Tab-separated table of C-alpha atoms in Angstrom:
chain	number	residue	atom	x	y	z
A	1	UNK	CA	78.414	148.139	244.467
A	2	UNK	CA	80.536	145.942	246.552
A	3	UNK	CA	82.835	146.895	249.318
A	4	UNK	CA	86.461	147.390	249.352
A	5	UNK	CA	87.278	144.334	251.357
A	6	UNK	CA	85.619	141.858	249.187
A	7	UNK	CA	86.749	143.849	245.793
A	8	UNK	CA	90.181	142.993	247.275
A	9	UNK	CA	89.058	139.207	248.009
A	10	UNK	CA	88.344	138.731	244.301
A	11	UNK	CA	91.444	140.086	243.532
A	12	UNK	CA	93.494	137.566	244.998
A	13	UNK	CA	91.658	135.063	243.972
A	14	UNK	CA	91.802	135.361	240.224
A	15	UNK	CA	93.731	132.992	238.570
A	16	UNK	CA	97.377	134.187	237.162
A	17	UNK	CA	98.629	131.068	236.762
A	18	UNK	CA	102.211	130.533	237.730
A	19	UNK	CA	105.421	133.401	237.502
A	20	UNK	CA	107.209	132.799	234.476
A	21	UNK	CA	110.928	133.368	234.534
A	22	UNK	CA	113.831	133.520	232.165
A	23	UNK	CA	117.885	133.619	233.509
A	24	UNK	CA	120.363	136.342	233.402
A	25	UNK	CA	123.476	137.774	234.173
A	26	UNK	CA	123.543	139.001	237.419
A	27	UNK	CA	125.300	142.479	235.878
A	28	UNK	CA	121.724	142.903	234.712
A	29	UNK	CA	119.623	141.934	237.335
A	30	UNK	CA	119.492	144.656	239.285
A	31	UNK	CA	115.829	145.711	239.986
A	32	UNK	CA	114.852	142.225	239.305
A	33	UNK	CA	113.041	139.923	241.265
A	34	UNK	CA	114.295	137.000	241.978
A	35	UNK	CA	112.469	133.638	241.115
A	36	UNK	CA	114.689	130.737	242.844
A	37	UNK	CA	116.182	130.542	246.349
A	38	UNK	CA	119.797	131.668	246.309
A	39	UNK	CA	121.172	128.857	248.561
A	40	UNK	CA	124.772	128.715	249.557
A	41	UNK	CA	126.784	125.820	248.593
A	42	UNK	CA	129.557	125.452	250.518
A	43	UNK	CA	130.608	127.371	254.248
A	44	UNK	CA	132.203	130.785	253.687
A	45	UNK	CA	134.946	131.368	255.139
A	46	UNK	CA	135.637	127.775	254.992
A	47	UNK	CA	138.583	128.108	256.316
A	48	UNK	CA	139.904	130.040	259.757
A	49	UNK	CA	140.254	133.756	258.384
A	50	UNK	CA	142.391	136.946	259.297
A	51	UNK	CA	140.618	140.012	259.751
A	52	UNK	CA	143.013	142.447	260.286
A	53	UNK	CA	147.179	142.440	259.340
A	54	UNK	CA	148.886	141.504	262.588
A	55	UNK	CA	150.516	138.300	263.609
A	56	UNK	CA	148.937	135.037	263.879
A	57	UNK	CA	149.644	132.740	267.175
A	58	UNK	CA	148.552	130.839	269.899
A	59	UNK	CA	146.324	132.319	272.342
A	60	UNK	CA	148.415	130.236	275.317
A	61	UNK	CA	151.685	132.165	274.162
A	62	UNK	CA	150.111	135.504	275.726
A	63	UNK	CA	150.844	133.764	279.477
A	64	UNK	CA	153.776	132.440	278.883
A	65	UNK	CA	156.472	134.957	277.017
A	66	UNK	CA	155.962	138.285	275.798
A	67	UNK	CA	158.010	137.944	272.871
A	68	UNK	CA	157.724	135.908	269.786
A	69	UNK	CA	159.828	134.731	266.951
A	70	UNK	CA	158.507	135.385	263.481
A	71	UNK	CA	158.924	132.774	261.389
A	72	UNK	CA	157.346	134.800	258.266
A	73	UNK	CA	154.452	136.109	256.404
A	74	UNK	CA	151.531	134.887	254.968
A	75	UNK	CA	150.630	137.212	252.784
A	76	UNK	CA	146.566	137.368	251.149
A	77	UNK	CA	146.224	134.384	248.554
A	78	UNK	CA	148.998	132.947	249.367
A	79	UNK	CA	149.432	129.289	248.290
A	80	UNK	CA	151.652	128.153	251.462
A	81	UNK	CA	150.530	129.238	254.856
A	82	UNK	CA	152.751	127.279	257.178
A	83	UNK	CA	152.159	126.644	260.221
A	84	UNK	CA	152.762	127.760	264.195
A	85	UNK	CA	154.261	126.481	267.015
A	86	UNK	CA	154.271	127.875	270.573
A	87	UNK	CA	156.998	130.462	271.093
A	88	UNK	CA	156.187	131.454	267.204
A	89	UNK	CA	153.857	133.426	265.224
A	90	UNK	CA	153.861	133.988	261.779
A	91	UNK	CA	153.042	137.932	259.927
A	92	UNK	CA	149.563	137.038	258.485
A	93	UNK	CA	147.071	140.125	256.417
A	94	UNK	CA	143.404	141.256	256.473
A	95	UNK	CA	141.795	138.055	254.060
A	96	UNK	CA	144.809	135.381	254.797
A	97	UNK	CA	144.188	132.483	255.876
A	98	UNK	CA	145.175	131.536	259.470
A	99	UNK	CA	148.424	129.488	259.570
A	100	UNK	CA	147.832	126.050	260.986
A	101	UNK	CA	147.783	125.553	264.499
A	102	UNK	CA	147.298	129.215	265.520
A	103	UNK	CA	144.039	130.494	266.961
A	104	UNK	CA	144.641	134.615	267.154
A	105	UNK	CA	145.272	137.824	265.795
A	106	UNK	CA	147.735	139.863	267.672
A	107	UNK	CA	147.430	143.166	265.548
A	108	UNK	CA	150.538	145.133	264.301
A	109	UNK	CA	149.425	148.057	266.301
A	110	UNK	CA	149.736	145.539	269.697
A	111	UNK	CA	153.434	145.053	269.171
A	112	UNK	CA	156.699	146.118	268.716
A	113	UNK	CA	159.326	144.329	266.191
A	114	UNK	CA	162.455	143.928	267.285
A	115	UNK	CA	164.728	141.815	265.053
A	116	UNK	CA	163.112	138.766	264.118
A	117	UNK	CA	160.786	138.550	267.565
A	118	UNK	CA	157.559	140.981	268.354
A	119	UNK	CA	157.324	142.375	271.408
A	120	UNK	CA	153.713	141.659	272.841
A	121	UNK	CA	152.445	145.746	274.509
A	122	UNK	CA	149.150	144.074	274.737
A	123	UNK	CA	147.628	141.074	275.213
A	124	UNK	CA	143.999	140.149	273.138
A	125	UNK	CA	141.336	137.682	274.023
A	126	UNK	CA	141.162	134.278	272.411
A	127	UNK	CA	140.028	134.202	268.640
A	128	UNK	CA	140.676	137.967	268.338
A	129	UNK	CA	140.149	139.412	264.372
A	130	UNK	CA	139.765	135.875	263.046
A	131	UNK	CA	136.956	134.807	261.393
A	132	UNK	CA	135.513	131.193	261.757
A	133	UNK	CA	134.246	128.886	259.207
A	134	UNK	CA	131.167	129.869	258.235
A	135	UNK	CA	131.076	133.385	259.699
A	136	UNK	CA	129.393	134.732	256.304
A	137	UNK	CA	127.110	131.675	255.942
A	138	UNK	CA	127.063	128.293	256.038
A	139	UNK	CA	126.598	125.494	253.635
A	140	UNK	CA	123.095	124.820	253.037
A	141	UNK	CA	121.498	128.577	254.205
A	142	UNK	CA	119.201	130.150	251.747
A	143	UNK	CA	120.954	133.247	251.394
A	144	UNK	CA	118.549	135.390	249.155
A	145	UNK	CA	114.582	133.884	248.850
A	146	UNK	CA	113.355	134.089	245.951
A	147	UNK	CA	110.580	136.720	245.587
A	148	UNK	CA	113.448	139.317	246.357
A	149	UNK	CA	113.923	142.244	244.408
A	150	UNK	CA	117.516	142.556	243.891
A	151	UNK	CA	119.546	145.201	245.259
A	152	UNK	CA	123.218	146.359	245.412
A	153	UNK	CA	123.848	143.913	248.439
A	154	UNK	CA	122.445	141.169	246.425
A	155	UNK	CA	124.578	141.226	243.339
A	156	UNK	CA	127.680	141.746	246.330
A	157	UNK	CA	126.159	138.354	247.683
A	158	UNK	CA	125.792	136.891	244.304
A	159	UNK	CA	129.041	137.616	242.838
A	160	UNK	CA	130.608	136.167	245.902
A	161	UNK	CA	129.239	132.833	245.572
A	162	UNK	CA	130.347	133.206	241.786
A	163	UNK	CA	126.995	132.864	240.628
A	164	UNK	CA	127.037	134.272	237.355
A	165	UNK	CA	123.784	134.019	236.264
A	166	UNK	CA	120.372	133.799	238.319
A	167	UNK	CA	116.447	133.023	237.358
A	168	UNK	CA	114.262	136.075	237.637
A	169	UNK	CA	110.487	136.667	237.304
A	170	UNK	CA	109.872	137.809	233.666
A	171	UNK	CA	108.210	141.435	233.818
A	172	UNK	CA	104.665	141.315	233.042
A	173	UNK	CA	103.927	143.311	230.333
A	174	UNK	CA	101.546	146.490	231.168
A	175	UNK	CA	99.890	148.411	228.682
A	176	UNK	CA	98.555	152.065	229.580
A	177	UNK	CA	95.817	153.612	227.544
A	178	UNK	CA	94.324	156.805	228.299
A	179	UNK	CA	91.030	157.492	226.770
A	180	UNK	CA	88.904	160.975	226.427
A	181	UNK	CA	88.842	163.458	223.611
A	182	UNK	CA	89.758	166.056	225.731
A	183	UNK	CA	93.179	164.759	226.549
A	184	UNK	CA	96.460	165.887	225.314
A	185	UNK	CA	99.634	164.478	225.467
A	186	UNK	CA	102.814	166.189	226.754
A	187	UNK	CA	104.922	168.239	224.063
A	188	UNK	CA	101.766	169.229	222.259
A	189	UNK	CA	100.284	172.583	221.808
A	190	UNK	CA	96.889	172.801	223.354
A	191	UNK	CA	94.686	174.090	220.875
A	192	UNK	CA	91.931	175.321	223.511
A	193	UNK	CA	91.531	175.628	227.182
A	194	UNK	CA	89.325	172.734	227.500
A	195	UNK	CA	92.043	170.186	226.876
A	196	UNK	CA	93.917	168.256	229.379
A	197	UNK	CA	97.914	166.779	229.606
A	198	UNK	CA	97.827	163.796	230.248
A	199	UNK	CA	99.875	163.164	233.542
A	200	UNK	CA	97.478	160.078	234.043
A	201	UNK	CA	100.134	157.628	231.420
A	202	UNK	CA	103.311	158.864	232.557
A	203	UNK	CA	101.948	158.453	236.278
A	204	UNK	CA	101.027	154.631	235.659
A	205	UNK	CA	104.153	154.022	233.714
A	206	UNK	CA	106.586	155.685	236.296
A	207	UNK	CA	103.751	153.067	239.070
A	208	UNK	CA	104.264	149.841	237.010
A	209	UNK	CA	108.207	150.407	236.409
A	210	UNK	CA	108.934	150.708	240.139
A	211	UNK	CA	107.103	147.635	241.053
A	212	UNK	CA	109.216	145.570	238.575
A	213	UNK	CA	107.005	145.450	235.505
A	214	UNK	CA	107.333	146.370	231.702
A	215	UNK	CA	105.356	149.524	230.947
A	216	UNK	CA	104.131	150.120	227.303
A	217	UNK	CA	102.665	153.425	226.284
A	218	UNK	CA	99.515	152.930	223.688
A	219	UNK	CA	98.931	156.564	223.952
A	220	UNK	CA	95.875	158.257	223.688
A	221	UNK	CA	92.524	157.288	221.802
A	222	UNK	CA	89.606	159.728	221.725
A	223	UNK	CA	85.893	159.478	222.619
A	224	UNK	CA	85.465	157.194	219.320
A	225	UNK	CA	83.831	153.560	220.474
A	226	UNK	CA	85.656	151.798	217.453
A	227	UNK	CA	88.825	153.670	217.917
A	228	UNK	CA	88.928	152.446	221.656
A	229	UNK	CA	88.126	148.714	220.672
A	230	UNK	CA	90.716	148.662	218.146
A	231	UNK	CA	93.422	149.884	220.572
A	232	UNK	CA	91.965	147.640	223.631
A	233	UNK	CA	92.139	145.107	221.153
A	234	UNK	CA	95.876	145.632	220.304
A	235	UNK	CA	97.128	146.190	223.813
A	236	UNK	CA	95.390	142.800	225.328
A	237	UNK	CA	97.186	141.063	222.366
A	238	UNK	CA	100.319	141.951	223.432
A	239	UNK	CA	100.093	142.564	227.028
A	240	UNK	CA	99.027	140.629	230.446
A	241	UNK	CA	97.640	144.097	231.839
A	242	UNK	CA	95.570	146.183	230.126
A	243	UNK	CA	95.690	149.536	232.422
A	244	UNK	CA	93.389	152.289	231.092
A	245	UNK	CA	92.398	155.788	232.353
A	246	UNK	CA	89.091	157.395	231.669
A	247	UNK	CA	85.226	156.468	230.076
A	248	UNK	CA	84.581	153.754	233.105
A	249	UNK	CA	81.892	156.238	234.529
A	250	UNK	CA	78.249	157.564	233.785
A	251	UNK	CA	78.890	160.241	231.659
A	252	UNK	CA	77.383	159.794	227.652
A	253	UNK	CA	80.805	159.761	226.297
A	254	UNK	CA	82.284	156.950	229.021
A	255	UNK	CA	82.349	154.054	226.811
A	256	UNK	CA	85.008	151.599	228.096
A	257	UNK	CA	82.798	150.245	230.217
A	258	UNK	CA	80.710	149.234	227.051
A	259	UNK	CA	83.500	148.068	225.322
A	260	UNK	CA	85.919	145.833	227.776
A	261	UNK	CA	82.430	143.266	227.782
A	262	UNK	CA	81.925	143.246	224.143
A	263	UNK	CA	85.966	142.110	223.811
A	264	UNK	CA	85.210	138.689	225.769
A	265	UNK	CA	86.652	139.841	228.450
A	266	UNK	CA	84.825	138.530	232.154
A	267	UNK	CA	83.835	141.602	234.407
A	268	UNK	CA	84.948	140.677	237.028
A	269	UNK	CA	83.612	143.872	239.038
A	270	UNK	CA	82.658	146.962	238.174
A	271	UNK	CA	81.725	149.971	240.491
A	272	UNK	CA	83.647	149.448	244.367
A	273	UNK	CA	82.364	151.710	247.557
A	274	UNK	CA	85.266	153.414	248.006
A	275	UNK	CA	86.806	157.362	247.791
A	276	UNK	CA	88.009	157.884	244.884
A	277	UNK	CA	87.787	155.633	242.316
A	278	UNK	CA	84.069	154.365	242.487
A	279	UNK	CA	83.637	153.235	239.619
A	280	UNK	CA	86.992	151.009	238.813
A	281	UNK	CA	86.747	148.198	237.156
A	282	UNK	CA	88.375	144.649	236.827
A	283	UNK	CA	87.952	142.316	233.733
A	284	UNK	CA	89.695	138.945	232.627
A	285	UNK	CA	90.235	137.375	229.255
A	286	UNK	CA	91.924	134.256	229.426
A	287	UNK	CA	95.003	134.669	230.430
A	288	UNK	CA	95.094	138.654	230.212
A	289	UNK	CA	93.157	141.102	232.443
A	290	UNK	CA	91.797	144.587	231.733
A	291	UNK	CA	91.836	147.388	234.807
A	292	UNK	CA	89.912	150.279	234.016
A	293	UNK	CA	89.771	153.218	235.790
A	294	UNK	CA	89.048	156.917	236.416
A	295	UNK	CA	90.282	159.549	234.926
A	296	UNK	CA	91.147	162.123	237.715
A	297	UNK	CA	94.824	161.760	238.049
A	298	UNK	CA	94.330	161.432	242.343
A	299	UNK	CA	91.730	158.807	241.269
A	300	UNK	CA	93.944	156.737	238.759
A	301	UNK	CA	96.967	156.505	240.777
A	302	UNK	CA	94.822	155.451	243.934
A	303	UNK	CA	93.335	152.563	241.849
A	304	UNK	CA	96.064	151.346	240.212
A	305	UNK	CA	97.520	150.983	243.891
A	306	UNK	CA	94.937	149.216	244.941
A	307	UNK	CA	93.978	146.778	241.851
A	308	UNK	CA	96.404	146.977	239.447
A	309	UNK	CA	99.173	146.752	241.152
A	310	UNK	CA	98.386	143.487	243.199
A	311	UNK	CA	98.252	141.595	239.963
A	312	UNK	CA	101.709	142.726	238.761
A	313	UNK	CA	103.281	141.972	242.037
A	314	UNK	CA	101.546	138.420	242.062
A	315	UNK	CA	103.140	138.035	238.340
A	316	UNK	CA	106.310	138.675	239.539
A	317	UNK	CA	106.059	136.243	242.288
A	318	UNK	CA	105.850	139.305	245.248
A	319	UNK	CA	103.482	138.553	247.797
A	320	UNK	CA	102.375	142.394	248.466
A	321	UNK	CA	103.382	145.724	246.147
A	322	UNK	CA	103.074	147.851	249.123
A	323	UNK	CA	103.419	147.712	253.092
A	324	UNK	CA	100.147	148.311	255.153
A	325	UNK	CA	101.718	149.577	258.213
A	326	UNK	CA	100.144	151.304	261.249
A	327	UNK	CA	100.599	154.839	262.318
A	328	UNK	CA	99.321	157.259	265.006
A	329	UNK	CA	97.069	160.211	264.069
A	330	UNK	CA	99.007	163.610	265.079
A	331	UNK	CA	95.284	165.603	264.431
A	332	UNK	CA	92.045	164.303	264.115
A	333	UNK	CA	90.282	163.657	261.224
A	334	UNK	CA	87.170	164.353	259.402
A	335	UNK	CA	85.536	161.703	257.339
A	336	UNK	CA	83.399	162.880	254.311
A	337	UNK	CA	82.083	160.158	253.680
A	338	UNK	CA	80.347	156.629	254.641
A	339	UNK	CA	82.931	154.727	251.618
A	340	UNK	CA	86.260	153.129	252.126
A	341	UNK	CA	88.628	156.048	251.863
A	342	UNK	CA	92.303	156.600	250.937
A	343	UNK	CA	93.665	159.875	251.720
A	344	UNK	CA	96.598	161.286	251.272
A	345	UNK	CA	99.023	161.909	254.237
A	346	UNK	CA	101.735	163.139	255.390
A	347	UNK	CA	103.860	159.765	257.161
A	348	UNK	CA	106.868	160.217	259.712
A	349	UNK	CA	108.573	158.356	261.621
A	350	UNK	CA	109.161	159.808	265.117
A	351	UNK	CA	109.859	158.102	269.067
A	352	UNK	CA	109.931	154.527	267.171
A	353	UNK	CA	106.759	154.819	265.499
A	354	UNK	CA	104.854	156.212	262.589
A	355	UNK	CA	102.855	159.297	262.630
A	356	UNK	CA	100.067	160.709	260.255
A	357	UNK	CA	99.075	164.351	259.963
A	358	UNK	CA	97.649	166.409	256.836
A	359	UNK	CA	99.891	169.854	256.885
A	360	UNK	CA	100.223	171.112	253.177
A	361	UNK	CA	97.372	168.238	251.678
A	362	UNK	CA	94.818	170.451	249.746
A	363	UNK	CA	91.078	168.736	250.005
A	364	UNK	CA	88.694	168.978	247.005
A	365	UNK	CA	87.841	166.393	243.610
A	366	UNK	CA	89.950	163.696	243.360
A	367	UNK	CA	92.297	165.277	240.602
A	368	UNK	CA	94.648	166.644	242.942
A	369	UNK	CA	97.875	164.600	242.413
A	370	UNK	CA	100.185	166.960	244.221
A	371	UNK	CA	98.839	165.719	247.601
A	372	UNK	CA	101.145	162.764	246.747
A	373	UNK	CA	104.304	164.592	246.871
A	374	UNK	CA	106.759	164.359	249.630
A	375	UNK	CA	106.503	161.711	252.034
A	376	UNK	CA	102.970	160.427	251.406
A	377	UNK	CA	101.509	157.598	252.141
A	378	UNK	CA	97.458	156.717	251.716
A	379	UNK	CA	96.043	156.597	255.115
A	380	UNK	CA	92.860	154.077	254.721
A	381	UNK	CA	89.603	154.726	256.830
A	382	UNK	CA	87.006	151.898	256.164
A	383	UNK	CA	82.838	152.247	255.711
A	384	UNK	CA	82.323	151.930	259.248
A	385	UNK	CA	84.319	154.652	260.696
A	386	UNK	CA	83.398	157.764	261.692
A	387	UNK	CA	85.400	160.698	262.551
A	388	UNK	CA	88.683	160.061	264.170
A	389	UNK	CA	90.502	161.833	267.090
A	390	UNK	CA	94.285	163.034	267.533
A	391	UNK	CA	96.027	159.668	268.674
A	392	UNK	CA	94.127	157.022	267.104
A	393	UNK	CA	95.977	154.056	265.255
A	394	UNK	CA	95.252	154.396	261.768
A	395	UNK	CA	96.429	151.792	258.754
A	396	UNK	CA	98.226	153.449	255.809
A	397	UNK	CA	99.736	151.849	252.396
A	398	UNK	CA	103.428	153.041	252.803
A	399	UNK	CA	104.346	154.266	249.016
């Protein structure tokens, strides 16, 4: 059985080959990730800018009258914006450009008109509310890197450099099959008590849609070894991620870990020291790769974070799914045992760092998936530790 650290090695070192992409419209690319730099073509403003209504002039006016003549407006788009002189200033709006010659915004709330003059109540320093060439950005600057997911601020961004369409990773396609004759799927009527609903597909689906990929259901296929090759068989056709949930362990009835082999898929590994999840496993065919694991629903979700998601963020061209960030323990901790293990915490953010406790986390098999509620995170203790104190830097994958 191999340790975490070099299960995660092999991981990053299988071959995906490169991100595949396809364009759209940037009205549908939300969610996306991005798969080209955004780079800005041109200086924005690239011209001298008002940023609030008021009256454009020249800052050497303010110490030499306190009165101006205005010799008109300039109103937003305008196609003529004049020009001032000294003695002048000319009515300009928030998004106007900046007559020629001036180099401030005197605000309307800073004077008094009288006439065809302002009266100048008080003064501003040189510049004030306008915006220089290339306040935004300037020509040249990668303004979203590729790799990004895209956001409301990035179609703002996009739409302003009048990019109408943009090249996007294409979502890997993830297929989720849950195996076990004892599992039932949601909306059916269990028929005895022995059966179980199977939160395990929804789980992954809900996993793999938030980190960008396409999620398809193959539903459920019981403890029948040609009925489980068949549907294997369909999924890898079809999919670049074969996730499945159950029959990867020692029990007479596992047999996916008979079957993925006898497909032509590479086994990559199979059995990792870590709590839960022991016996995951990663295979490859081809192009396509098969990630098997167990069926407890704390179990599942644990190692799909840890293995299966890796390989649909480096599909999409993302460099990590999740943040590894460091935190402070607010009690001590027991370890139960001498494997790699992921527990889930409780993670706050408190005096400009991140804290850890375990208020309201129940302990027990690895089926309890409402220790994941809230603001969790999976606080990771590796083979060689021991019991930790109150106060002691921890690392946790931020979910």
């Amino acid at each position: 059985m191999i340790s975490y650290e070099t299960s995660q090695n092999m991981i990053s070192l299988l071959s995906i080959g490169t991100v595949r992409s396809e364009r759209v419209f940037i009205s549908s690319a939300l969610g996306r990730i991005l798969a080209e730099d955004i780079v800005a073509d041109g200086d924005y403003p690239s011209h001298p800018t008002s940023a609030m209504d008021g009256y454009a002039i020249l800052h050497s006016d303010l110490a030499l009258c306190d009165s101006l003549e205005i010799l008109g407006d300039n109103p937003a788009g305008a196609d003529e914006i004049g020009g001032v002189m000294s003695g002048a200033c000319i009515k300009t709006f928030t998004g106007s450009l900046m007559p020629g010659g001036s180099d401030t915004l005197i605000p309307i709330e800073n004077v008094r008109v009288e006439g065809s003059r302002i009266i100048i109540e008080k003064a501003v320093p040189h510049g004030f509310a306008v915006r220089p060439v290339g306040e935004s950005y300037r020509e040249g600057e990668v303004l979203i890197p590729r790799g990004t997911k895209i956001g409301f601020a990035e179609i703002g961004v996009l739409a302003g450099i009048n990019r109408v369409m943009i090249r996007v990773a294409q979502r890997p396609r993830v297929a989720i099959i849950a195996t076990g004759s004892e599992i039932l799927d949601i909306g059916e009527a269990a028929r005895h008590e022995g059966q179980i609903r199977s939160s395990n597909s929804y789980t992954l689906q809900a996993l793999v849609d938030s980190l960008g990929g396409e999620s398809i259901q193959m539903g459920i296929v019981g403890d029948d070894k040609h009925a489980i090759m068949e549907r294997f068989e369909e999924a890898i056709s079809s999919c670049d991620i074969v996730v499945s949930t159950g029959g990867v362990s020692v029990g007479d009835y596992d047999f996916v870990k008979h079957i993925v082999p006898r497909l032509g898929a590479e086994v990559i590994f199979k059995g990792v020291n870590i709590k839960p999840g022991q016996h995951v496993m990663v295979a490859q065919r081809g192009s396509k790769f098969i990630v098997s694991l167990p069926g407890f629903a704390y179990s599942s979700t644990v190692t799909f974070i840890l293995y299966a998601a890796p390989l649909i963020a480096r599909m999409l061209g993302v460099e990590n799914p999740y943040d590894v960030i460091e935190a402070t323990l607010k009690v001590p901790f027991a370890k139960r045992s001498n494997k790699s293990e992921f527990t889930a915490c409780n993670l706050s953010f408190e005096e400009g760092r991140y804290w850890v406790d375990f208020e309201g986390k129940k302990t027990g098999s690895s089926a309890i998936l409402t220790n994941l509620l809230g603001n969790a995170g999976l606080m990771i203790c590796g083979e060689e530790d021991g019991d930790l104190e109150a106060g002691t830097l921890v690392r946790v994958i931020k979910l």
